[in-house]
Amino acid sequence: MTSALSKSTKGTLSERSENTGLIRPLVCFDGGNRTLQWLDPCGRIRSIPAFIKHFDPSWQDMQPDDQSVVIEFEGEHFVLGAVARDNAGIPVVQDDKCQLARKLVLAALEPNLGQNTLRVERLGIALPTSRSELAVKQVKAIEGIHEFTRNGESVIATVRKVEPIDETLAAYRWASLHRLYSSRQNINGVLDLGGGTGIGRLYSVSGSLMRDADLILPGTKELAIKISVRLNAQIGASAPLAAIMDGIERGDYELGTSGINFRGAFENARAEWLDEIRGEVKTRWGRWLSSGELGEVLIIGGSAPIAEPLQIATKGRFKIAPDPQFISILGMTRL
């Protein structure tokens, strides 16, 4: 089943994202703290760094590339992605991504090649929880007609309906569909390790969300803070959290081009961070763990690979999903 997931990630999802003329029945967007993800008109997954940079076109020249999108909207000019990151843009993890949603989602409102108009029947947007009235209100504001420029091309996009989707629900449905859980006769869960926060949720044997088991955990931003504190004691200076998180993601544990390596600080901070997560899990999910009702918990999100010690310590009861960074947006196509 892992191969099926990998093939879907690299290929297309045309059976769910087929467009007819100017109409796209479904557009999926996940504005995460580390990456912005969406499905393009051909159903392929696009993923760019979650950075935004506002700029003045009279003296700043920002050009799009395969990791960046340049937008002009409501009198503002901004770039999303790698170009924003390289030009000292703001990481989404340091802002309110729901508040930014109207800008971030424009990356995903992409017409078919050669066209400049589209109508989106359903716009699925991933949220940490779809029960937050403020978050839902912020993303619902995207409904309506938007006139903007995307990568130099004028676009008129109509969004008929915005559907907030719980991040873990999409992943759970996809995992169940592809039999990533060993047994469906147990309570199973999802642990989403994001940049700002981590979210843990359990689902009953019938697949219903067990709200009384919800967990809010420290995300990799908290891990980066722990590393920064250690580096401050070591080098006498604070390190930018985004630079630390980039170094972790690359796997070289380097602070940009400074020559400073923080692998040791990372190992110690990660152990502390995972201990905090395990402590919260034992406290909140203790009754299902001790009774044997809890089957498996799938670890997802861009930070999932750094939780490998948790997978080892639990002998695979908590296990890293195949393609953990993309499982949520893949699952959104099935809701």
Tab-separated table of C-alpha atoms in Angstrom:
chain	number	residue	atom	x	y	z
A	1	MET	CA	0.000	0.000	0.000
A	2	THR	CA	2.954	2.295	0.501
A	3	SER	CA	3.735	2.138	-3.209
A	4	ALA	CA	0.190	3.228	-4.053
A	5	LEU	CA	0.611	6.320	-1.914
A	6	SER	CA	4.005	7.141	-3.417
A	7	LYS	CA	2.695	6.759	-6.949
A	8	SER	CA	-0.220	9.084	-6.202
A	9	THR	CA	2.154	11.661	-4.743
A	10	LYS	CA	4.358	11.667	-7.834
A	11	GLY	CA	1.608	11.290	-10.377
A	12	THR	CA	-1.778	12.904	-10.836
A	13	LEU	CA	-5.185	12.737	-9.204
A	14	SER	CA	-7.127	13.318	-12.389
A	15	GLU	CA	-10.070	11.181	-11.339
A	16	ARG	CA	-10.920	13.718	-8.621
A	17	SER	CA	-9.574	16.948	-10.104
A	18	GLU	CA	-10.789	16.683	-13.684
A	19	ASN	CA	-11.683	20.084	-15.085
A	20	THR	CA	-14.271	20.877	-17.700
A	21	GLY	CA	-13.650	24.158	-19.497
A	22	LEU	CA	-13.376	26.935	-16.951
A	23	ILE	CA	-14.824	24.927	-14.053
A	24	ARG	CA	-12.791	23.047	-11.461
A	25	PRO	CA	-15.044	20.908	-9.255
A	26	LEU	CA	-12.485	20.734	-6.448
A	27	VAL	CA	-9.360	22.679	-5.486
A	28	CYS	CA	-7.416	21.548	-2.404
A	29	PHE	CA	-5.127	23.887	-0.479
A	30	ASP	CA	-3.056	23.300	2.629
A	31	GLY	CA	-1.431	26.502	3.874
A	32	GLY	CA	0.894	24.933	6.400
A	33	ASN	CA	3.478	26.591	8.578
A	34	ARG	CA	6.385	25.117	6.612
A	35	THR	CA	4.968	24.581	3.122
A	36	LEU	CA	2.056	25.754	0.995
A	37	GLN	CA	0.528	22.840	-0.909
A	38	TRP	CA	-2.138	22.575	-3.549
A	39	LEU	CA	-3.181	20.576	-6.589
A	40	ASP	CA	-2.574	22.254	-9.939
A	41	PRO	CA	-5.087	22.047	-12.833
A	42	CYS	CA	-3.549	18.704	-13.883
A	43	GLY	CA	-3.990	17.259	-10.399
A	44	ARG	CA	-0.286	17.356	-9.526
A	45	ILE	CA	0.843	18.303	-6.032
A	46	ARG	CA	2.632	21.645	-5.802
A	47	SER	CA	4.619	22.434	-2.674
A	48	ILE	CA	6.538	25.645	-1.991
A	49	PRO	CA	8.149	27.104	1.158
A	50	ALA	CA	5.636	28.892	3.398
A	51	PHE	CA	7.062	32.418	3.202
A	52	ILE	CA	5.456	35.693	2.112
A	53	LYS	CA	7.271	38.871	1.067
A	54	HIS	CA	5.490	42.134	0.267
A	55	PHE	CA	7.440	44.312	-2.132
A	56	ASP	CA	7.410	47.578	-4.053
A	57	PRO	CA	7.588	46.817	-7.819
A	58	SER	CA	8.928	50.317	-8.543
A	59	TRP	CA	12.324	49.240	-7.261
A	60	GLN	CA	12.113	45.541	-6.374
A	61	ASP	CA	11.967	42.877	-9.060
A	62	MET	CA	10.522	39.555	-7.880
A	63	GLN	CA	10.335	36.843	-10.530
A	64	PRO	CA	8.356	33.601	-10.203
A	65	ASP	CA	9.953	30.175	-10.500
A	66	ASP	CA	8.897	26.583	-9.852
A	67	GLN	CA	9.115	27.231	-6.093
A	68	SER	CA	7.573	30.716	-6.055
A	69	VAL	CA	4.405	32.567	-7.074
A	70	VAL	CA	4.213	36.342	-7.584
A	71	ILE	CA	0.850	37.986	-6.850
A	72	GLU	CA	-0.714	41.427	-7.288
A	73	PHE	CA	-3.953	41.665	-5.312
A	74	GLU	CA	-6.005	44.566	-3.978
A	75	GLY	CA	-3.203	47.057	-4.588
A	76	GLU	CA	-0.533	44.911	-2.925
A	77	HIS	CA	2.381	43.070	-4.478
A	78	PHE	CA	3.798	39.996	-2.775
A	79	VAL	CA	5.656	36.807	-3.542
A	80	LEU	CA	5.125	33.397	-1.956
A	81	GLY	CA	7.660	30.602	-1.698
A	82	ALA	CA	11.412	30.333	-2.176
A	83	VAL	CA	11.885	33.847	-3.571
A	84	ALA	CA	10.106	35.254	-0.502
A	85	ARG	CA	12.365	33.185	1.762
A	86	ASP	CA	15.524	34.276	-0.060
A	87	ASN	CA	14.497	37.935	0.201
A	88	ALA	CA	13.987	37.947	3.975
A	89	GLY	CA	10.237	37.373	3.783
A	90	ILE	CA	8.058	36.463	6.754
A	91	PRO	CA	7.719	32.745	7.561
A	92	VAL	CA	4.053	31.791	7.831
A	93	VAL	CA	4.889	30.013	11.095
A	94	GLN	CA	5.576	33.447	12.619
A	95	ASP	CA	2.214	34.860	11.536
A	96	ASP	CA	-1.453	33.829	11.598
A	97	LYS	CA	-1.939	31.565	8.590
A	98	CYS	CA	-5.743	31.821	8.783
A	99	GLN	CA	-5.469	35.610	8.671
A	100	LEU	CA	-3.160	35.269	5.658
A	101	ALA	CA	-5.405	32.707	3.956
A	102	ARG	CA	-6.942	35.143	1.422
A	103	LYS	CA	-3.448	35.881	0.115
A	104	LEU	CA	-1.887	32.449	0.412
A	105	VAL	CA	-4.724	30.654	-1.385
A	106	LEU	CA	-4.210	32.737	-4.539
A	107	ALA	CA	-1.286	30.463	-5.364
A	108	ALA	CA	-3.783	27.621	-5.792
A	109	LEU	CA	-6.321	29.592	-7.885
A	110	GLU	CA	-4.622	28.687	-11.134
A	111	PRO	CA	-6.642	28.553	-14.378
A	112	ASN	CA	-6.046	25.987	-17.080
A	113	LEU	CA	-3.136	26.722	-19.386
A	114	GLY	CA	-4.033	29.490	-21.835
A	115	GLN	CA	-7.031	30.689	-19.828
A	116	ASN	CA	-7.444	33.496	-17.316
A	117	THR	CA	-10.840	32.674	-15.820
A	118	LEU	CA	-11.915	29.841	-13.560
A	119	ARG	CA	-14.775	28.847	-11.324
A	120	VAL	CA	-14.065	26.681	-8.299
A	121	GLU	CA	-17.109	24.757	-7.097
A	122	ARG	CA	-15.457	23.551	-3.860
A	123	LEU	CA	-12.294	24.926	-2.291
A	124	GLY	CA	-11.059	22.578	0.412
A	125	ILE	CA	-8.793	24.283	2.962
A	126	ALA	CA	-6.984	22.385	5.694
A	127	LEU	CA	-7.378	23.780	9.217
A	128	PRO	CA	-5.982	22.546	12.553
A	129	THR	CA	-9.625	22.379	13.641
A	130	SER	CA	-12.748	23.215	11.671
A	131	ARG	CA	-14.514	24.013	14.962
A	132	SER	CA	-12.695	27.302	15.444
A	133	GLU	CA	-15.343	29.900	14.587
A	134	LEU	CA	-12.729	32.592	13.930
A	135	ALA	CA	-10.630	30.381	11.639
A	136	VAL	CA	-13.705	29.259	9.704
A	137	LYS	CA	-14.881	32.867	9.340
A	138	GLN	CA	-11.447	33.891	8.031
A	139	VAL	CA	-11.293	31.191	5.360
A	140	LYS	CA	-14.973	31.565	4.436
A	141	ALA	CA	-14.126	35.154	3.465
A	142	ILE	CA	-12.413	33.638	0.419
A	143	GLU	CA	-15.788	32.827	-1.129
A	144	GLY	CA	-16.661	35.174	-3.975
A	145	ILE	CA	-14.961	36.727	-6.998
A	146	HIS	CA	-11.256	37.589	-6.971
A	147	GLU	CA	-9.432	39.637	-9.579
A	148	PHE	CA	-5.650	39.446	-9.300
A	149	THR	CA	-2.443	38.910	-11.205
A	150	ARG	CA	-0.660	35.588	-10.797
A	151	ASN	CA	2.851	35.299	-12.216
A	152	GLY	CA	2.166	38.189	-14.569
A	153	GLU	CA	-1.147	36.807	-15.855
A	154	SER	CA	-4.495	38.429	-15.056
A	155	VAL	CA	-6.907	36.049	-13.345
A	156	ILE	CA	-10.601	36.259	-12.501
A	157	ALA	CA	-11.478	33.453	-10.091
A	158	THR	CA	-14.853	32.672	-8.571
A	159	VAL	CA	-14.922	30.494	-5.469
A	160	ARG	CA	-18.420	29.120	-4.953
A	161	LYS	CA	-17.888	27.329	-1.634
A	162	VAL	CA	-15.047	27.038	0.898
A	163	GLU	CA	-14.942	23.809	2.887
A	164	PRO	CA	-12.744	23.855	6.005
A	165	ILE	CA	-11.250	20.384	6.532
A	166	ASP	CA	-9.654	19.089	9.721
A	167	GLU	CA	-6.045	18.293	8.833
A	168	THR	CA	-5.984	14.945	10.612
A	169	LEU	CA	-9.327	13.786	9.185
A	170	ALA	CA	-8.055	13.940	5.612
A	171	ALA	CA	-4.964	11.929	6.533
A	172	TYR	CA	-6.996	9.394	8.524
A	173	ARG	CA	-9.375	8.795	5.611
A	174	TRP	CA	-6.501	8.350	3.167
A	175	ALA	CA	-4.673	5.998	5.550
A	176	SER	CA	-7.820	3.923	6.048
A	177	LEU	CA	-8.454	3.781	2.304
A	178	HIS	CA	-4.916	2.499	1.686
A	179	ARG	CA	-4.914	0.170	4.717
A	180	LEU	CA	-2.024	1.909	6.427
A	181	TYR	CA	-3.444	0.778	9.781
A	182	SER	CA	-2.817	-2.893	10.582
A	183	SER	CA	-6.318	-3.305	11.977
A	184	ARG	CA	-9.581	-1.417	11.738
A	185	GLN	CA	-10.898	-3.252	14.805
A	186	ASN	CA	-9.103	-0.831	17.128
A	187	ILE	CA	-9.167	2.862	17.853
A	188	ASN	CA	-6.516	4.420	15.585
A	189	GLY	CA	-5.043	7.890	15.492
A	190	VAL	CA	-3.098	10.579	13.701
A	191	LEU	CA	-0.289	12.680	15.129
A	192	ASP	CA	0.347	15.718	12.920
A	193	LEU	CA	3.689	17.323	13.739
A	194	GLY	CA	3.469	20.790	12.226
A	195	GLY	CA	5.574	23.894	12.529
A	196	GLY	CA	3.440	25.929	14.921
A	197	THR	CA	1.732	23.140	16.826
A	198	GLY	CA	1.328	19.403	16.825
A	199	ILE	CA	-2.150	17.890	16.775
A	200	GLY	CA	-3.104	14.425	17.997
A	201	ARG	CA	-6.528	12.924	17.298
A	202	LEU	CA	-8.104	9.519	17.749
A	203	TYR	CA	-10.778	7.887	15.594
A	204	SER	CA	-13.179	5.205	16.743
A	205	VAL	CA	-13.546	1.784	15.137
A	206	SER	CA	-16.384	3.221	13.042
A	207	GLY	CA	-14.156	6.119	11.927
A	208	SER	CA	-15.726	8.871	14.032
A	209	LEU	CA	-13.531	11.595	15.520
A	210	MET	CA	-13.222	11.229	19.306
A	211	ARG	CA	-13.264	14.883	20.358
A	212	ASP	CA	-12.547	14.195	24.021
A	213	ALA	CA	-9.162	12.749	22.991
A	214	ASP	CA	-7.903	15.880	21.158
A	215	LEU	CA	-4.279	16.779	21.861
A	216	ILE	CA	-2.495	20.062	21.160
A	217	LEU	CA	1.260	19.529	21.283
A	218	PRO	CA	4.390	21.656	20.809
A	219	GLY	CA	5.328	21.875	17.121
A	220	THR	CA	8.773	22.172	15.589
A	221	LYS	CA	8.787	25.893	16.341
A	222	GLU	CA	9.088	24.890	20.004
A	223	LEU	CA	11.880	22.474	19.076
A	224	ALA	CA	13.667	25.313	17.257
A	225	ILE	CA	13.308	27.527	20.349
A	226	LYS	CA	14.928	24.821	22.484
A	227	ILE	CA	17.810	24.610	20.013
A	228	SER	CA	18.153	28.405	19.892
A	229	VAL	CA	18.437	28.558	23.685
A	230	ARG	CA	21.208	25.982	23.599
A	231	LEU	CA	23.003	27.813	20.792
A	232	ASN	CA	22.732	31.084	22.665
A	233	ALA	CA	24.595	29.518	25.576
A	234	GLN	CA	27.116	28.014	23.160
A	235	ILE	CA	27.868	30.900	20.779
A	236	GLY	CA	26.504	33.876	22.709
A	237	ALA	CA	23.958	34.851	20.066
A	238	SER	CA	20.373	34.013	19.166
A	239	ALA	CA	19.770	32.032	15.982
A	240	PRO	CA	16.751	32.726	13.721
A	241	LEU	CA	14.124	30.041	14.217
A	242	ALA	CA	13.493	29.788	10.461
A	243	ALA	CA	17.208	29.123	9.841
A	244	ILE	CA	17.202	26.381	12.476
A	245	MET	CA	14.100	24.762	10.983
A	246	ASP	CA	15.618	24.960	7.492
A	247	GLY	CA	18.770	23.256	8.747
A	248	ILE	CA	16.706	20.469	10.290
A	249	GLU	CA	14.714	20.029	7.090
A	250	ARG	CA	17.884	19.841	4.954
A	251	GLY	CA	19.462	17.418	7.397
A	252	ASP	CA	22.800	19.276	7.521
A	253	TYR	CA	22.040	21.114	10.804
A	254	GLU	CA	23.833	24.211	9.525
A	255	LEU	CA	22.800	27.796	10.248
A	256	GLY	CA	22.744	29.090	6.700
A	257	THR	CA	26.264	29.855	5.529
A	258	SER	CA	27.559	30.748	9.000
A	259	GLY	CA	29.487	27.520	9.381
A	260	ILE	CA	27.771	26.871	12.727
A	261	ASN	CA	26.586	23.293	13.118
A	262	PHE	CA	23.884	22.551	15.691
A	263	ARG	CA	23.571	18.755	15.378
A	264	GLY	CA	24.460	18.225	19.051
A	265	ALA	CA	21.973	20.837	20.212
A	266	PHE	CA	19.362	19.278	17.933
A	267	GLU	CA	19.806	15.773	19.348
A	268	ASN	CA	19.466	16.989	22.943
A	269	ALA	CA	16.560	19.321	22.187
A	270	ARG	CA	14.737	16.662	20.160
A	271	ALA	CA	14.962	14.178	23.033
A	272	GLU	CA	13.437	16.784	25.368
A	273	TRP	CA	10.766	17.740	22.826
A	274	LEU	CA	9.733	14.124	22.185
A	275	ASP	CA	9.662	13.425	25.925
A	276	GLU	CA	7.171	16.285	26.316
A	277	ILE	CA	5.045	14.877	23.502
A	278	ARG	CA	5.117	11.362	25.000
A	279	GLY	CA	4.170	12.772	28.387
A	280	GLU	CA	1.133	14.550	26.945
A	281	VAL	CA	0.136	11.426	25.006
A	282	LYS	CA	0.344	9.215	28.111
A	283	THR	CA	-1.696	11.686	30.134
A	284	ARG	CA	-4.410	12.260	27.543
A	285	TRP	CA	-4.579	8.822	25.900
A	286	GLY	CA	-3.562	6.740	28.905
A	287	ARG	CA	-6.871	4.903	29.289
A	288	TRP	CA	-6.864	3.678	25.681
A	289	LEU	CA	-3.171	2.794	25.799
A	290	SER	CA	-3.440	0.798	29.019
A	291	SER	CA	-6.620	-1.013	27.950
A	292	GLY	CA	-5.144	-2.050	24.618
A	293	GLU	CA	-7.954	-0.323	22.713
A	294	LEU	CA	-5.526	1.995	20.929
A	295	GLY	CA	-4.156	0.315	17.846
A	296	GLU	CA	-1.765	2.526	15.877
A	297	VAL	CA	-1.053	6.215	15.514
A	298	LEU	CA	0.155	7.502	12.159
A	299	ILE	CA	2.720	10.317	12.364
A	300	ILE	CA	2.291	12.832	9.554
A	301	GLY	CA	3.467	16.325	8.600
A	302	GLY	CA	6.704	17.734	7.265
A	303	SER	CA	8.367	17.158	10.645
A	304	ALA	CA	7.330	13.504	10.919
A	305	PRO	CA	10.763	12.063	9.988
A	306	ILE	CA	12.427	13.674	13.011
A	307	ALA	CA	10.078	11.697	15.266
A	308	GLU	CA	11.789	8.416	14.318
A	309	PRO	CA	12.933	7.846	17.945
A	310	LEU	CA	9.244	7.838	18.932
A	311	GLN	CA	8.530	5.165	16.333
A	312	ILE	CA	11.412	3.050	17.641
A	313	ALA	CA	10.509	3.529	21.311
A	314	THR	CA	6.884	2.453	20.720
A	315	LYS	CA	7.905	-0.486	18.480
A	316	GLY	CA	5.907	0.924	15.605
A	317	ARG	CA	2.701	1.623	17.495
A	318	PHE	CA	3.391	5.258	16.586
A	319	LYS	CA	4.649	5.029	13.025
A	320	ILE	CA	5.723	7.528	10.401
A	321	ALA	CA	3.386	7.576	7.417
A	322	PRO	CA	4.696	6.996	3.903
A	323	ASP	CA	5.039	10.404	2.217
A	324	PRO	CA	4.002	12.076	5.507
A	325	GLN	CA	4.244	15.612	4.125
A	326	PHE	CA	1.632	15.020	1.417
A	327	ILE	CA	-0.804	12.557	2.960
A	328	SER	CA	-3.123	15.317	4.209
A	329	ILE	CA	-3.626	17.021	0.863
A	330	LEU	CA	-4.017	13.654	-0.848
A	331	GLY	CA	-6.713	12.789	1.669
A	332	MET	CA	-8.512	16.055	1.006
A	333	THR	CA	-9.358	14.790	-2.484
A	334	ARG	CA	-11.421	12.010	-0.884
A	335	LEU	CA	-13.601	14.161	1.369
